[in-house]
Amino acid sequence: MAEGVSVVAESLAGGGARVARSVLGQVVLPGEELLLPEQEDAEGPGGAGERPLSLNAGACSRVRVICGPGLRRCGDRLLVTKCGRLRHKEPGGGGGGGGGVYWVDSQQKRYVPVKGDHVIGIVTAKSGDIFKVDVGGSEPASLSYLSFEGATKRNRPNVQVGDLIYGQFVVANKDMEPEMVCIDSCGRANGMGVIGQDGLLFKVTLGLIRKLLAPDCEIIQEVGKLYPLEIVFGMNGRIWVKAKTIQQTLILANILEACEHMTSDQRKQIFSRLAES
Amino acid sequence: MKETPLSNCERRFLLRAIEEKKRLDGRQTYDYRNIRISFGTDYGCCIVELGKTRVLGQVSCELVAPKLNRATEGILFFNLELSQMAAPAFEPGRQSDLLVKLNRLLERCLRNSKCIDTESLCVVAGEKVWQIRVDLHLLNHDGNIIDAASVAAIVALCHFRRPDVSVQGDEVTLYTPEERDPVPLSIHHMPICVSFAFFQQGTYLLVDPNEREERVMDGLLVIAMNKHREICTIQSSGGIMLLKDQVLRCSKIAGVKVAEITELIQKALENDQKVRKEGGKFGFAESIANQRITAFKMEKASIDTSDVEEKAEEIIAEAEPPSEVVSKPVLWTPGTAQIGEGVENSWGDLEDSEKEDDDEGGSDEAIILDSIKMDTGIEVSDIGSQDAPIILSDSEEEEMIILEPDKNPKKIRTQTISVKQEKAPNKKPVKRRKKKRAAN
């Protein structure tokens, strides 16, 4: 096993910490410590061991590293908090001199609200001027009736209990009630708002949602060729889909659910079979 | 945690789909989800999966006094638990309405139908009977808990073996599984619950509703039946008015479904029996692959072992010879002594010689020692030495030597033969030994 060898090598060099670069795409476990490229230099053969990051930053060119989900900064150490595969994205400017975004791609079903995420929620209560919206998190999000496009004090949006809302988080902090809005910064709906009364809502894992929302996801393109459809993906693992008939909607829902654990070859087979029928 | 609410659009879609005779998972109206039965390593342990609904059943037994009014009948006890693991909406430690309803239904289905011969569970009338306890745990909730639970309960009961008991006069003997093979319970028939969900005030009917269908249904009819088409219990909930024809049709469907499920159960039990006899891997223990490693794996580090022996010999040759052991106790102050130099432990030698002493002391004493064994520290005098008395003491202490310099020589007693032989007339340590026999 190649991983085993690298583990042994790194544990000798960095006292248990692994170099983030070398484990990209590999499985990391909670509690593991990672070394970023600049720390790597400091703690290499010539380094003085435990040197804080700030001292080193002045010496070489400063790079900006963003820790995504599953990683946490703890002093000058970088710890893994979720089990999954380590991913990395180069910064937008290119260059490749380190930096960029690191995150852990993990498999889970429970959603934790994150600021800026687009989610599908279900209205559970109307109280005064706010709606309580269930998003699958630990507590319901609040949604003001003024945060819809064109809503004023006089002109209230028509939202009933049990309706589906597609919105965006503007406040999502730890231990605080998250807050949703259905408008963007310009006050436009931009696709958000109340979702129509028909169609089917179903739940999938968060990993599948991320896969489907990837810019060049072939599943969505294939599905789009099958039937004309309307579809909404919420980052909280909910998908709303609507096709012309109930039958088609059901087929689409089952395909999307099933394609999580299929290889691309299997998917192609399924889609070609469906296209024939 | 609160239950996820059902949105209006889901409700509408489900009802419309049911009107069109479509179900979310592609089943037909009368189709059951796949049932999977797996057994644990122990008798009376099983997991039943009905689609994604999963119930763990475990049967245990205990000898108890019977109920006063039923002196010759064993006791059956059922307990279904809805853990939070099954669904976040279930609260731990609280008897919800659903739980009470399910437990009651399960009891009616299995106890009141007299499927288990309770009289055969009697050991001594009025004094000892077997109490059979069936624990059911819901591990995952995806609707139709009662069907899965009833199958799990009856499968666990069929699979269970209780220890064999024999009564001779007043004496009741309980045999361990090694002595006598455990005996199965005598089961007359196997009642199985079949659920029917009704929609639109009874217009539409579905067998084995899943969680979302359960949420939009108007009423539920549960029929418990055995394969002889005898209805064991029937319960309608949700407050819908059913016609006689509907109930009759449901009972016919239930008969077919029960026959299928009973066959499946029997096949599963036979399979398990066969595998157990062959001594192969059985139960869900087989699903745990012991080859898989979920933690970090270290590669085997190779160590050069070619010239180890030479090196070891070299080290031994170079090392200084071990210092001589002084077996004679060196006395520093009253109550302290040093034997040797702390290099080698000489206590073992001491004990050995003590044993010899005991043997010499006569067979009578040895027998007494063996029979007492516990808690009695025995001081035995050396047979060869002066006529010192035999003292028995209750001391718990393992071993104690009190050394006093220059005392009355008459009281001298020696421990080891070597010391005895070296007895010096002017400086004689007096030793009292207390020894806990149990240590031997």
mmCIF file of C-alpha atoms in Angstrom, chain A:
data_model
loop_
_atom_site.group_PDB
_atom_site.id
_atom_site.type_symbol
_atom_site.label_atom_id
_atom_site.label_comp_id
_atom_site.label_asym_id
_atom_site.label_seq_id
_atom_site.Cartn_x
_atom_site.Cartn_y
_atom_site.Cartn_z
ATOM 1 C CA MET A 1 0.000 0.000 0.000
ATOM 2 C CA ALA A 2 1.585 3.237 -1.124
ATOM 3 C CA GLU A 3 -0.200 5.245 1.535
ATOM 4 C CA GLY A 4 1.318 3.242 4.315
ATOM 5 C CA VAL A 5 4.806 4.071 3.152
ATOM 6 C CA SER A 6 4.118 7.768 2.957
ATOM 7 C CA VAL A 7 2.554 7.735 6.412
ATOM 8 C CA VAL A 8 5.666 6.272 7.885
ATOM 9 C CA ALA A 9 7.871 8.741 6.059
ATOM 10 C CA GLU A 10 5.866 11.776 7.117
ATOM 11 C CA SER A 11 5.468 10.734 10.683
ATOM 12 C CA LEU A 12 9.228 10.608 10.937
ATOM 13 C CA ALA A 13 9.623 14.100 9.524
ATOM 14 C CA GLY A 14 6.770 16.062 11.051
ATOM 15 C CA GLY A 15 6.014 14.333 14.329
ATOM 16 C CA GLY A 16 2.678 12.817 13.242
ATOM 17 C CA ALA A 17 1.618 15.564 10.845
ATOM 18 C CA ARG A 18 1.337 14.779 7.165
ATOM 19 C CA VAL A 19 2.110 17.178 4.390
ATOM 20 C CA ALA A 20 -1.182 18.309 2.892
ATOM 21 C CA ARG A 21 0.198 18.200 -0.649
ATOM 22 C CA SER A 22 1.110 14.555 -0.433
ATOM 23 C CA VAL A 23 -2.282 13.352 0.772
ATOM 24 C CA LEU A 24 -4.456 15.177 -1.760
ATOM 25 C CA GLY A 25 -7.259 12.883 -2.800
ATOM 26 C CA GLN A 26 -6.494 10.461 -0.018
ATOM 27 C CA VAL A 27 -8.559 9.657 3.021
ATOM 28 C CA VAL A 28 -7.907 11.759 6.100
ATOM 29 C CA LEU A 29 -9.366 11.123 9.535
ATOM 30 C CA PRO A 30 -10.562 13.465 12.280
ATOM 31 C CA GLY A 31 -7.754 14.514 14.583
ATOM 32 C CA GLU A 32 -5.075 14.226 11.978
ATOM 33 C CA GLU A 33 -2.674 17.108 11.607
ATOM 34 C CA LEU A 34 -1.748 18.492 8.229
ATOM 35 C CA LEU A 35 1.160 20.633 7.137
ATOM 36 C CA LEU A 36 0.672 23.341 4.550
ATOM 37 C CA PRO A 37 3.377 23.931 1.930
ATOM 38 C CA GLU A 38 5.016 26.836 3.755
ATOM 39 C CA GLN A 39 5.137 24.901 7.005
ATOM 40 C CA GLU A 40 6.553 22.042 5.061
ATOM 41 C CA ASP A 41 9.648 24.103 4.230
ATOM 42 C CA ALA A 42 10.075 25.199 7.793
ATOM 43 C CA GLU A 43 9.834 21.725 9.182
ATOM 44 C CA GLY A 44 11.859 20.074 6.489
ATOM 45 C CA PRO A 45 15.355 18.716 7.063
ATOM 46 C CA GLY A 46 16.857 22.172 7.518
ATOM 47 C CA GLY A 47 14.025 23.594 9.594
ATOM 48 C CA ALA A 48 14.168 24.267 13.285
ATOM 49 C CA GLY A 49 11.250 22.035 14.123
ATOM 50 C CA GLU A 50 8.321 23.794 15.776
ATOM 51 C CA ARG A 51 8.555 27.232 14.232
ATOM 52 C CA PRO A 52 5.374 29.281 14.176
ATOM 53 C CA LEU A 53 3.903 30.142 10.823
ATOM 54 C CA SER A 54 4.095 33.914 11.337
ATOM 55 C CA LEU A 55 7.859 33.914 11.606
ATOM 56 C CA ASN A 56 8.186 32.051 8.398
ATOM 57 C CA ALA A 57 5.676 34.164 6.525
ATOM 58 C CA GLY A 58 8.008 37.134 6.403
ATOM 59 C CA ALA A 59 10.793 35.116 4.873
ATOM 60 C CA CYS A 60 9.065 33.751 1.819
ATOM 61 C CA SER A 61 6.237 35.126 -0.281
ATOM 62 C CA ARG A 62 3.010 35.279 1.648
ATOM 63 C CA VAL A 63 0.271 32.997 0.361
ATOM 64 C CA ARG A 64 -3.345 32.894 1.263
ATOM 65 C CA VAL A 65 -4.757 29.534 2.243
ATOM 66 C CA ILE A 66 -8.428 28.944 2.871
ATOM 67 C CA CYS A 67 -9.547 26.072 5.070
ATOM 68 C CA GLY A 68 -12.810 24.686 3.817
ATOM 69 C CA PRO A 69 -15.223 22.299 5.487
ATOM 70 C CA GLY A 70 -13.669 19.517 7.497
ATOM 71 C CA LEU A 71 -10.540 21.455 8.408
ATOM 72 C CA ARG A 72 -9.927 23.684 11.371
ATOM 73 C CA ARG A 73 -7.092 26.011 12.282
ATOM 74 C CA CYS A 74 -5.882 25.534 15.806
ATOM 75 C CA GLY A 75 -3.068 27.953 16.608
ATOM 76 C CA ASP A 76 -0.530 27.354 13.877
ATOM 77 C CA ARG A 77 -1.692 23.802 13.323
ATOM 78 C CA LEU A 78 -4.180 22.565 10.795
ATOM 79 C CA LEU A 79 -6.441 19.821 12.064
ATOM 80 C CA VAL A 80 -8.858 17.552 10.246
ATOM 81 C CA THR A 81 -12.355 17.418 11.756
ATOM 82 C CA LYS A 82 -14.171 15.175 9.295
ATOM 83 C CA CYS A 83 -13.477 11.862 7.699
ATOM 84 C CA GLY A 84 -13.159 12.014 3.949
ATOM 85 C CA ARG A 85 -10.865 12.757 1.054
ATOM 86 C CA LEU A 86 -8.676 15.804 1.124
ATOM 87 C CA ARG A 87 -9.255 18.159 -1.788
ATOM 88 C CA HIS A 88 -7.431 21.212 -2.985
ATOM 89 C CA LYS A 89 -8.161 23.974 -5.425
ATOM 90 C CA GLU A 90 -5.522 26.347 -6.790
ATOM 91 C CA PRO A 91 -6.184 30.040 -6.263
ATOM 92 C CA GLY A 92 -7.970 31.887 -9.047
ATOM 93 C CA GLY A 93 -4.901 33.820 -10.196
ATOM 94 C CA GLY A 94 -3.078 30.614 -11.087
ATOM 95 C CA GLY A 95 0.637 30.448 -10.591
ATOM 96 C CA GLY A 96 0.450 27.369 -8.426
ATOM 97 C CA GLY A 97 2.799 28.712 -5.771
ATOM 98 C CA GLY A 98 0.799 27.188 -2.953
ATOM 99 C CA GLY A 99 -2.248 28.652 -1.328
ATOM 100 C CA GLY A 100 -5.721 28.053 -2.606
ATOM 101 C CA VAL A 101 -8.519 26.216 -0.881
ATOM 102 C CA TYR A 102 -8.214 22.965 1.040
ATOM 103 C CA TRP A 103 -11.264 21.022 2.154
ATOM 104 C CA VAL A 104 -12.390 17.524 3.054
ATOM 105 C CA ASP A 105 -14.907 15.863 0.788
ATOM 106 C CA SER A 106 -16.976 13.853 3.216
ATOM 107 C CA GLN A 107 -20.098 11.760 2.967
ATOM 108 C CA GLN A 108 -22.921 12.840 5.239
ATOM 109 C CA LYS A 109 -26.658 13.335 5.375
ATOM 110 C CA ARG A 110 -27.061 15.856 8.157
ATOM 111 C CA TYR A 111 -26.933 19.435 6.926
ATOM 112 C CA VAL A 112 -25.202 22.200 8.837
ATOM 113 C CA PRO A 113 -26.149 25.694 7.643
ATOM 114 C CA VAL A 114 -23.402 27.661 5.929
ATOM 115 C CA LYS A 115 -23.610 31.310 4.986
ATOM 116 C CA GLY A 116 -24.296 31.783 1.298
ATOM 117 C CA ASP A 117 -25.671 28.276 0.681
ATOM 118 C CA HIS A 118 -28.782 27.945 -1.441
ATOM 119 C CA VAL A 119 -31.212 25.578 0.246
ATOM 120 C CA ILE A 120 -34.753 24.274 -0.027
ATOM 121 C CA GLY A 121 -36.777 24.776 3.128
ATOM 122 C CA ILE A 122 -40.278 23.898 4.253
ATOM 123 C CA VAL A 123 -42.311 26.578 6.000
ATOM 124 C CA THR A 124 -43.349 25.235 9.387
ATOM 125 C CA ALA A 125 -44.881 28.297 11.051
ATOM 126 C CA LYS A 126 -45.942 31.855 10.419
ATOM 127 C CA SER A 127 -45.404 34.095 13.408
ATOM 128 C CA GLY A 128 -45.857 37.841 13.018
ATOM 129 C CA ASP A 129 -43.536 39.060 10.342
ATOM 130 C CA ILE A 130 -41.229 36.085 10.120
ATOM 131 C CA PHE A 131 -41.610 32.567 8.804
ATOM 132 C CA LYS A 132 -39.965 29.572 10.406
ATOM 133 C CA VAL A 133 -38.392 27.393 7.749
ATOM 134 C CA ASP A 134 -37.170 23.838 8.260
ATOM 135 C CA VAL A 135 -33.924 23.315 6.353
ATOM 136 C CA GLY A 136 -32.811 20.046 7.917
ATOM 137 C CA GLY A 137 -30.386 21.725 10.285
ATOM 138 C CA SER A 138 -30.398 21.549 14.049
ATOM 139 C CA GLU A 139 -32.935 24.356 14.276
ATOM 140 C CA PRO A 140 -35.300 26.050 11.849
ATOM 141 C CA ALA A 141 -34.169 29.131 9.970
ATOM 142 C CA SER A 142 -36.033 32.398 10.122
ATOM 143 C CA LEU A 143 -37.217 34.181 6.989
ATOM 144 C CA SER A 144 -38.615 37.700 7.031
ATOM 145 C CA TYR A 145 -41.630 38.385 4.853
ATOM 146 C CA LEU A 146 -39.834 41.468 3.569
ATOM 147 C CA SER A 147 -37.018 39.441 2.075
ATOM 148 C CA PHE A 148 -38.966 38.463 -1.019
ATOM 149 C CA GLU A 149 -38.754 40.256 -4.323
ATOM 150 C CA GLY A 150 -41.163 43.136 -4.463
ATOM 151 C CA ALA A 151 -42.451 42.613 -0.941
ATOM 152 C CA THR A 152 -43.440 45.654 1.062
ATOM 153 C CA LYS A 153 -45.313 46.141 4.312
ATOM 154 C CA ARG A 154 -48.517 46.399 2.306
ATOM 155 C CA ASN A 155 -47.741 43.808 -0.270
ATOM 156 C CA ARG A 156 -47.080 40.594 1.632
ATOM 157 C CA PRO A 157 -45.923 37.517 -0.210
ATOM 158 C CA ASN A 158 -48.353 34.625 -0.330
ATOM 159 C CA VAL A 159 -46.618 31.939 1.705
ATOM 160 C CA GLN A 160 -48.534 29.159 3.435
ATOM 161 C CA VAL A 161 -47.364 26.657 6.034
ATOM 162 C CA GLY A 162 -46.025 23.609 4.225
ATOM 163 C CA ASP A 163 -44.821 25.545 1.198
ATOM 164 C CA LEU A 164 -41.385 25.029 -0.231
ATOM 165 C CA ILE A 165 -38.940 27.929 -0.201
ATOM 166 C CA TYR A 166 -35.753 28.204 -2.208
ATOM 167 C CA GLY A 167 -33.526 30.710 -0.495
ATOM 168 C CA GLN A 168 -30.081 31.656 0.621
ATOM 169 C CA PHE A 169 -28.501 31.935 4.063
ATOM 170 C CA VAL A 170 -27.348 35.399 5.097
ATOM 171 C CA VAL A 171 -26.667 34.510 8.722
ATOM 172 C CA ALA A 172 -25.430 31.078 9.643
ATOM 173 C CA ASN A 173 -23.346 31.059 12.780
ATOM 174 C CA LYS A 174 -22.642 28.395 15.297
ATOM 175 C CA ASP A 175 -25.277 28.156 18.057
ATOM 176 C CA MET A 176 -27.388 30.871 16.442
ATOM 177 C CA GLU A 177 -30.632 30.763 14.560
ATOM 178 C CA PRO A 178 -29.809 30.923 10.859
ATOM 179 C CA GLU A 179 -31.514 33.527 8.715
ATOM 180 C CA MET A 180 -32.638 33.082 5.136
ATOM 181 C CA VAL A 181 -33.559 35.503 2.387
ATOM 182 C CA CYS A 182 -35.128 35.024 -1.017
ATOM 183 C CA ILE A 183 -33.464 37.998 -2.718
ATOM 184 C CA ASP A 184 -29.911 38.707 -3.760
ATOM 185 C CA SER A 185 -27.933 41.809 -2.870
ATOM 186 C CA CYS A 186 -29.631 43.788 -5.644
ATOM 187 C CA GLY A 187 -33.080 42.934 -4.349
ATOM 188 C CA ARG A 188 -33.818 40.549 -7.242
ATOM 189 C CA ALA A 189 -35.373 37.130 -6.764
ATOM 190 C CA ASN A 190 -32.814 35.514 -9.074
ATOM 191 C CA GLY A 191 -34.711 32.240 -9.104
ATOM 192 C CA MET A 192 -35.373 32.204 -5.371
ATOM 193 C CA GLY A 193 -38.733 32.352 -3.681
ATOM 194 C CA VAL A 194 -41.678 30.013 -3.228
ATOM 195 C CA ILE A 195 -41.500 26.814 -5.290
ATOM 196 C CA GLY A 196 -44.609 25.770 -7.175
ATOM 197 C CA GLN A 197 -47.256 23.523 -5.729
ATOM 198 C CA ASP A 198 -46.563 20.524 -7.948
ATOM 199 C CA GLY A 199 -43.504 18.389 -8.297
ATOM 200 C CA LEU A 200 -41.744 16.057 -5.890
ATOM 201 C CA LEU A 201 -39.344 16.824 -3.099
ATOM 202 C CA PHE A 202 -36.921 14.131 -2.034
ATOM 203 C CA LYS A 203 -33.784 13.863 0.021
ATOM 204 C CA VAL A 204 -30.367 12.637 -1.025
ATOM 205 C CA THR A 205 -26.959 12.755 0.591
ATOM 206 C CA LEU A 206 -25.046 16.022 0.673
ATOM 207 C CA GLY A 207 -22.250 14.481 -1.349
ATOM 208 C CA LEU A 208 -24.586 13.731 -4.232
ATOM 209 C CA ILE A 209 -25.869 17.301 -4.257
ATOM 210 C CA ARG A 210 -22.333 18.617 -4.524
ATOM 211 C CA LYS A 211 -21.636 16.175 -7.304
ATOM 212 C CA LEU A 212 -24.740 17.229 -9.216
ATOM 213 C CA LEU A 213 -24.019 20.914 -8.758
ATOM 214 C CA ALA A 214 -20.484 20.630 -10.087
ATOM 215 C CA PRO A 215 -20.115 22.887 -13.156
ATOM 216 C CA ASP A 216 -19.774 20.146 -15.774
ATOM 217 C CA CYS A 217 -21.879 17.411 -14.259
ATOM 218 C CA GLU A 218 -22.789 14.918 -16.941
ATOM 219 C CA ILE A 219 -25.674 13.472 -14.961
ATOM 220 C CA ILE A 220 -27.639 16.676 -15.230
ATOM 221 C CA GLN A 221 -26.921 16.965 -18.952
ATOM 222 C CA GLU A 222 -28.086 13.396 -19.520
ATOM 223 C CA VAL A 223 -31.184 13.888 -17.418
ATOM 224 C CA GLY A 224 -31.962 17.067 -19.316
ATOM 225 C CA LYS A 225 -31.945 15.168 -22.606
ATOM 226 C CA LEU A 226 -34.462 12.645 -21.262
ATOM 227 C CA TYR A 227 -37.523 14.751 -20.524
ATOM 228 C CA PRO A 228 -38.272 18.431 -20.245
ATOM 229 C CA LEU A 229 -38.066 19.153 -16.538
ATOM 230 C CA GLU A 230 -37.798 21.719 -13.801
ATOM 231 C CA ILE A 231 -35.349 20.962 -11.064
ATOM 232 C CA VAL A 232 -34.063 22.713 -7.939
ATOM 233 C CA PHE A 233 -31.106 21.553 -5.886
ATOM 234 C CA GLY A 234 -30.752 22.643 -2.296
ATOM 235 C CA MET A 235 -27.349 22.349 -0.677
ATOM 236 C CA ASN A 236 -29.145 20.821 2.308
ATOM 237 C CA GLY A 237 -29.641 17.587 0.385
ATOM 238 C CA ARG A 238 -33.107 18.281 -0.951
ATOM 239 C CA ILE A 239 -34.061 18.074 -4.585
ATOM 240 C CA TRP A 240 -37.310 19.273 -6.045
ATOM 241 C CA VAL A 241 -38.125 17.966 -9.480
ATOM 242 C CA LYS A 242 -41.081 18.379 -11.767
ATOM 243 C CA ALA A 243 -41.737 16.849 -15.152
ATOM 244 C CA LYS A 244 -44.824 16.728 -17.329
ATOM 245 C CA THR A 245 -46.342 13.611 -15.795
ATOM 246 C CA ILE A 246 -46.177 11.884 -12.445
ATOM 247 C CA GLN A 247 -44.524 8.900 -14.083
ATOM 248 C CA GLN A 248 -41.720 10.995 -15.523
ATOM 249 C CA THR A 249 -41.195 12.812 -12.252
ATOM 250 C CA LEU A 250 -40.895 9.516 -10.434
ATOM 251 C CA ILE A 251 -38.427 8.174 -12.961
ATOM 252 C CA LEU A 252 -36.283 11.287 -12.661
ATOM 253 C CA ALA A 253 -36.321 11.150 -8.884
ATOM 254 C CA ASN A 254 -35.327 7.506 -8.828
ATOM 255 C CA ILE A 255 -32.541 8.033 -11.375
ATOM 256 C CA LEU A 256 -31.047 10.903 -9.427
ATOM 257 C CA GLU A 257 -31.205 8.920 -6.221
ATOM 258 C CA ALA A 258 -29.672 5.833 -7.784
ATOM 259 C CA CYS A 259 -26.847 7.484 -9.707
ATOM 260 C CA GLU A 260 -24.902 8.238 -6.547
ATOM 261 C CA HIS A 261 -23.335 4.812 -6.419
ATOM 262 C CA MET A 262 -23.027 4.134 -10.129
ATOM 263 C CA THR A 263 -20.004 4.356 -12.348
ATOM 264 C CA SER A 264 -20.224 6.494 -15.456
ATOM 265 C CA ASP A 265 -20.501 3.356 -17.623
ATOM 266 C CA GLN A 266 -23.462 2.083 -15.642
ATOM 267 C CA ARG A 267 -25.069 5.505 -15.873
ATOM 268 C CA LYS A 268 -24.645 5.570 -19.639
ATOM 269 C CA GLN A 269 -26.321 2.193 -19.918
ATOM 270 C CA ILE A 270 -29.266 3.288 -17.807
ATOM 271 C CA PHE A 271 -29.751 6.492 -19.722
ATOM 272 C CA SER A 272 -29.557 4.812 -23.118
ATOM 273 C CA ARG A 273 -32.086 2.235 -21.980
ATOM 274 C CA LEU A 274 -34.424 4.942 -20.773
ATOM 275 C CA ALA A 275 -34.050 6.931 -23.961
ATOM 276 C CA GLU A 276 -35.172 3.906 -25.971
ATOM 277 C CA SER A 277 -38.285 3.249 -23.940
#
